[in-house]
XYZ file of C-alpha atoms in Angstrom:
353
model
C 40.331 110.164 38.339
C 41.958 110.207 41.800
C 40.945 108.088 44.728
C 37.295 107.246 45.296
C 35.524 106.802 48.628
C 31.992 105.786 49.516
C 30.552 106.838 52.860
C 27.627 104.792 54.133
C 25.431 107.101 56.188
C 24.668 110.778 55.716
C 24.494 111.809 59.353
C 26.873 114.173 61.131
C 29.892 111.864 60.952
C 29.247 110.834 57.351
C 28.816 114.359 56.008
C 31.843 115.610 57.955
C 33.906 112.733 56.545
C 32.873 113.627 53.006
C 33.941 117.247 53.518
C 37.291 116.250 55.034
C 38.138 113.712 52.340
C 37.164 116.061 49.505
C 39.467 118.719 50.948
C 42.274 116.176 50.523
C 41.515 115.355 46.922
C 39.175 112.397 47.236
C 36.110 111.851 45.096
C 33.359 111.004 47.578
C 29.843 109.580 47.388
C 27.600 109.502 50.458
C 24.769 106.947 50.560
C 21.937 107.950 52.906
C 18.866 105.801 53.477
C 16.516 108.697 54.319
C 14.831 110.641 51.523
C 16.088 114.037 52.739
C 17.708 115.841 55.630
C 15.575 115.949 58.791
C 13.711 119.128 59.674
C 13.217 118.271 63.351
C 15.537 116.911 66.001
C 17.157 117.494 69.334
C 19.650 120.133 70.361
C 23.347 119.321 70.547
C 26.083 120.699 72.741
C 29.151 121.155 70.530
C 32.207 121.107 72.788
C 35.421 123.030 72.040
C 37.316 120.079 70.540
C 34.404 119.411 68.190
C 34.224 123.116 67.280
C 37.885 122.901 66.305
C 37.012 119.910 64.133
C 34.353 122.038 62.423
C 37.009 124.749 61.980
C 39.221 122.179 60.237
C 36.304 121.428 57.903
C 35.859 125.108 57.101
C 32.430 125.495 58.749
C 33.276 126.393 62.341
C 32.360 130.064 62.151
C 29.063 129.234 60.484
C 28.317 126.784 63.297
C 29.019 129.455 65.890
C 26.784 131.953 64.096
C 23.902 129.513 63.683
C 24.178 128.247 67.249
C 24.440 130.032 70.568
C 26.980 129.830 73.392
C 25.897 127.804 76.392
C 25.574 130.345 79.188
C 25.938 127.802 81.936
C 24.553 124.607 83.303
C 23.183 123.555 86.656
C 22.845 120.160 88.312
C 19.940 119.983 90.745
C 18.002 117.607 92.955
C 14.276 117.058 92.311
C 13.391 119.643 94.982
C 15.412 122.255 93.097
C 18.400 122.512 95.420
C 21.636 122.949 93.516
C 24.289 120.224 93.453
C 26.822 121.948 91.194
C 27.144 124.647 88.524
C 29.166 124.436 85.334
C 31.693 127.274 85.052
C 31.554 128.096 81.329
C 34.051 130.917 81.790
C 36.586 128.469 83.178
C 35.871 126.135 80.282
C 36.513 128.952 77.795
C 39.773 129.898 79.497
C 40.911 126.296 79.513
C 39.980 125.419 75.921
C 39.832 128.785 74.150
C 36.123 128.331 73.441
C 32.924 127.266 75.136
C 30.090 124.883 74.356
C 27.796 126.027 71.567
C 24.209 124.811 71.346
C 23.089 123.815 67.876
C 20.045 121.925 66.666
C 20.842 118.625 64.965
C 18.920 119.603 61.781
C 20.826 122.907 61.658
C 24.202 121.161 61.919
C 23.256 118.582 59.293
C 22.099 121.318 56.916
C 25.307 123.282 57.484
C 27.461 120.240 56.677
C 25.373 119.320 53.632
C 25.665 122.858 52.269
C 29.460 122.497 52.341
C 29.227 119.654 49.799
C 28.514 119.997 46.058
C 25.128 118.865 44.847
C 25.085 115.173 44.040
C 27.668 114.064 46.575
C 24.915 112.894 48.932
C 22.580 110.340 47.368
C 19.388 110.171 49.407
C 17.015 107.205 49.580
C 19.981 104.855 49.089
C 19.815 102.297 51.910
C 22.769 99.963 52.282
C 21.848 96.675 53.934
C 25.201 95.076 53.110
C 28.511 96.697 52.268
C 29.574 93.735 50.144
C 30.576 94.952 46.714
C 31.266 98.550 47.679
C 34.954 97.873 48.259
C 35.371 96.514 44.741
C 34.405 99.874 43.224
C 36.071 102.209 45.719
C 39.468 102.765 47.287
C 37.834 103.396 50.655
C 34.587 102.402 52.369
C 33.540 104.357 55.466
C 30.823 103.001 57.721
C 29.135 106.007 59.315
C 25.798 104.248 59.453
C 25.018 104.474 63.116
C 24.140 102.239 66.015
C 22.999 99.287 63.903
C 25.665 99.627 61.251
C 25.498 97.349 58.207
C 29.196 98.002 57.545
C 30.110 96.926 61.090
C 27.971 93.814 60.700
C 29.828 92.943 57.509
C 33.125 93.168 59.382
C 32.200 91.571 62.708
C 28.802 89.904 62.446
C 27.207 89.752 65.899
C 30.434 89.208 67.856
C 30.349 92.694 69.435
C 26.692 93.331 70.267
C 24.900 96.385 71.516
C 24.627 96.616 75.315
C 21.423 97.800 76.921
C 22.186 100.525 79.449
C 19.350 99.572 81.787
C 17.235 102.637 81.029
C 14.464 103.956 78.844
C 14.694 107.544 77.572
C 12.214 110.120 76.324
C 13.072 113.303 74.456
C 11.364 116.137 72.705
C 11.104 119.878 72.094
C 8.799 122.109 74.149
C 7.532 125.666 73.480
C 9.101 127.023 76.636
C 11.804 129.560 77.493
C 14.517 128.338 79.851
C 17.322 130.734 80.716
C 19.896 128.104 81.725
C 19.891 124.417 80.980
C 21.093 121.544 83.073
C 20.156 118.223 84.595
C 18.170 117.165 87.626
C 19.280 113.921 89.263
C 16.799 111.900 91.288
C 16.762 108.296 92.474
C 16.888 106.045 89.421
C 15.862 108.893 87.122
C 17.070 112.188 85.669
C 15.650 115.045 83.604
C 17.597 117.389 81.323
C 16.825 120.771 79.744
C 18.708 122.520 76.936
C 17.517 125.911 75.604
C 17.889 125.932 71.809
C 16.271 129.247 70.876
C 13.618 131.779 71.857
C 10.619 129.859 73.110
C 12.179 126.471 72.393
C 13.723 124.054 74.872
C 15.075 120.609 74.162
C 14.345 118.142 76.961
C 15.106 114.529 77.815
C 14.105 112.218 80.617
C 15.580 108.899 81.718
C 14.480 106.235 84.187
C 15.709 102.744 84.950
C 13.828 100.021 83.065
C 14.535 96.651 81.446
C 15.034 96.371 77.703
C 11.815 96.744 75.760
C 9.790 98.156 78.663
C 7.109 100.683 77.790
C 4.543 102.260 80.152
C 1.148 100.594 80.090
C -0.706 103.881 80.579
C 1.223 105.844 77.935
C 4.238 108.124 77.900
C 2.655 111.389 79.162
C 1.160 109.657 82.213
C 4.469 107.954 83.041
C 6.451 111.169 82.655
C 4.067 112.987 84.984
C 4.136 110.103 87.464
C 7.937 110.106 87.689
C 8.764 113.799 87.157
C 5.525 115.705 87.776
C 6.465 116.827 91.297
C 10.039 117.835 90.440
C 11.092 121.476 90.541
C 9.957 124.160 88.110
C 9.992 124.325 85.079
C 9.761 120.537 84.673
C 6.019 120.253 85.453
C 5.271 123.240 83.202
C 7.247 121.655 80.407
C 5.342 118.402 80.742
C 2.106 120.383 80.458
C 3.226 122.164 77.268
C 4.804 119.256 75.386
C 2.997 117.678 72.439
C 2.564 113.953 73.274
C 2.575 113.107 69.556
C 6.128 114.460 69.246
C 7.604 112.664 72.255
C 10.220 110.090 71.239
C 10.861 107.071 73.444
C 13.650 104.533 73.040
C 15.909 102.154 74.878
C 19.476 103.347 75.451
C 22.406 101.255 74.242
C 26.106 101.486 73.779
C 28.429 99.214 71.820
C 30.676 96.447 73.080
C 34.231 97.748 72.426
C 35.610 96.666 69.047
C 39.138 95.300 68.583
C 39.661 97.674 65.644
C 37.815 100.387 63.749
C 39.409 99.376 60.454
C 39.891 96.356 58.231
C 41.871 96.702 55.016
C 40.291 99.609 53.139
C 37.177 99.793 55.358
C 36.789 102.162 58.328
C 34.106 102.714 60.960
C 33.406 105.993 62.716
C 30.865 107.627 64.979
C 28.192 105.377 66.475
C 29.103 102.604 64.034
C 32.492 102.383 65.778
C 31.837 103.464 69.362
C 28.177 104.114 70.137
C 27.983 105.563 73.639
C 25.204 106.509 76.008
C 24.255 110.205 75.812
C 25.245 110.983 79.395
C 28.246 113.160 78.472
C 26.698 114.677 75.338
C 29.682 113.546 73.283
C 28.272 111.339 70.521
C 28.095 113.966 67.758
C 31.300 115.618 68.977
C 33.317 112.418 68.769
C 31.931 111.661 65.290
C 33.153 115.077 64.086
C 36.612 114.458 65.530
C 36.678 110.983 63.955
C 35.936 112.500 60.561
C 38.698 115.087 60.785
C 41.303 112.589 61.996
C 40.325 110.090 59.297
C 40.798 112.725 56.608
C 44.118 113.802 58.120
C 45.345 110.211 57.967
C 44.354 109.818 54.298
C 46.071 112.735 52.653
C 47.696 112.652 49.209
C 50.179 109.842 48.586
C 49.287 108.034 51.820
C 48.671 104.295 51.488
C 45.029 103.743 52.420
C 45.534 100.697 54.624
C 48.428 102.378 56.453
C 46.422 105.584 56.873
C 43.497 103.658 58.330
C 45.751 101.913 60.808
C 46.955 105.343 61.961
C 43.340 106.525 62.267
C 42.561 103.486 64.414
C 45.624 104.131 66.574
C 44.615 107.746 67.169
C 40.884 107.356 67.682
C 40.150 103.979 69.259
C 41.778 104.566 72.685
C 40.162 107.966 73.426
C 36.730 106.948 72.189
C 36.804 103.712 74.189
C 37.557 105.801 77.271
C 34.665 108.115 76.410
C 32.279 105.155 76.075
C 33.316 103.933 79.521
C 33.039 107.412 81.051
C 29.571 107.944 79.580
C 28.368 104.578 80.850
C 29.752 105.324 84.304
C 28.196 108.797 84.353
C 24.819 107.330 83.477
C 25.017 104.827 86.302
C 26.086 107.555 88.721
C 23.194 109.828 87.758
C 20.610 107.087 88.322
C 21.773 105.751 91.679
C 18.945 104.835 94.031
C 21.126 104.776 97.137
C 24.143 106.745 98.250
C 22.956 109.920 96.553
C 24.923 112.148 98.954
C 28.157 110.501 97.907
C 26.996 110.714 94.293
C 26.360 114.443 94.592
C 29.795 114.967 96.153
C 31.399 113.041 93.288
C 29.497 115.197 90.781
C 30.745 118.406 92.409
C 34.323 117.149 92.172
C 33.835 116.186 88.530
C 32.466 119.633 87.673
C 35.383 121.346 89.422
C 37.867 119.117 87.567
C 36.252 120.131 84.296
C 34.369 118.255 81.588
C 35.914 116.740 78.480
C 36.766 119.491 75.990
């Protein structure tokens, strides 16, 4: 029968894990609480290291074909003056590839298509991972920010941390040639073109946990960002208020380990980070590939998981800290000249690959 694994969560990390383990001889079941794959969602920037992870899973070329290369990125002030420009050519020379823009639903569909029918069992919520280990050689918690598998391992000892902001995001029927971010005082606005006539956008402002605008999201977005440079006001005029998502932003208190016996955590379940570096999906893909590499034929599961933890916990903890620091930097209310100078240096040094 071979070794059997159950993956809790059918998101990007969970599906990638299933592909990687199956390529190494495992029998895998994925339990996903939703009834089907999503048909809407935000755009993702897939960085070169994550593209290589997709290559390892056998779907990298498909991802490149279904996505589009990021042509560049600009950081601006609310009046439109430029702070810094991302050199995508330099990034390609450094890493052998550039960032590709891909819609989350497209990436999920691509990963799901790489799995045989029946591997993913939809409408299968897991509120407790107790009992799964008895029937499987491996349990993988890829069940996101509020992971049931993580709770089974750690309880509430390593809680989520509110990042001090509220975020909005959505998709607007607008063409934007080049994406980027605009950094104001205590707020920022980002644009990512995802296709002809379609632009992914997000907006962030400082706020306490649980805060929501009394006069509604559209009014608050126009109050904070309505006088920022073009095309931000035009985008706010074209967005559908019913499709605007609003949520608090959290990351995860660092865990002492991503593994326990024959149980492993990956993606947001292991190292949820703020979205300020655009690395959440990328790091989940890399987690999945490394986990599969560590659990090849004839490898003791517990020993393989310890190696996975050794390889992935240090870099992802650094990424969590970098993302949190980048978010704080972007939302400074004072010292914005020094902030802008620091951003220019960071762009010259190069982003994470």
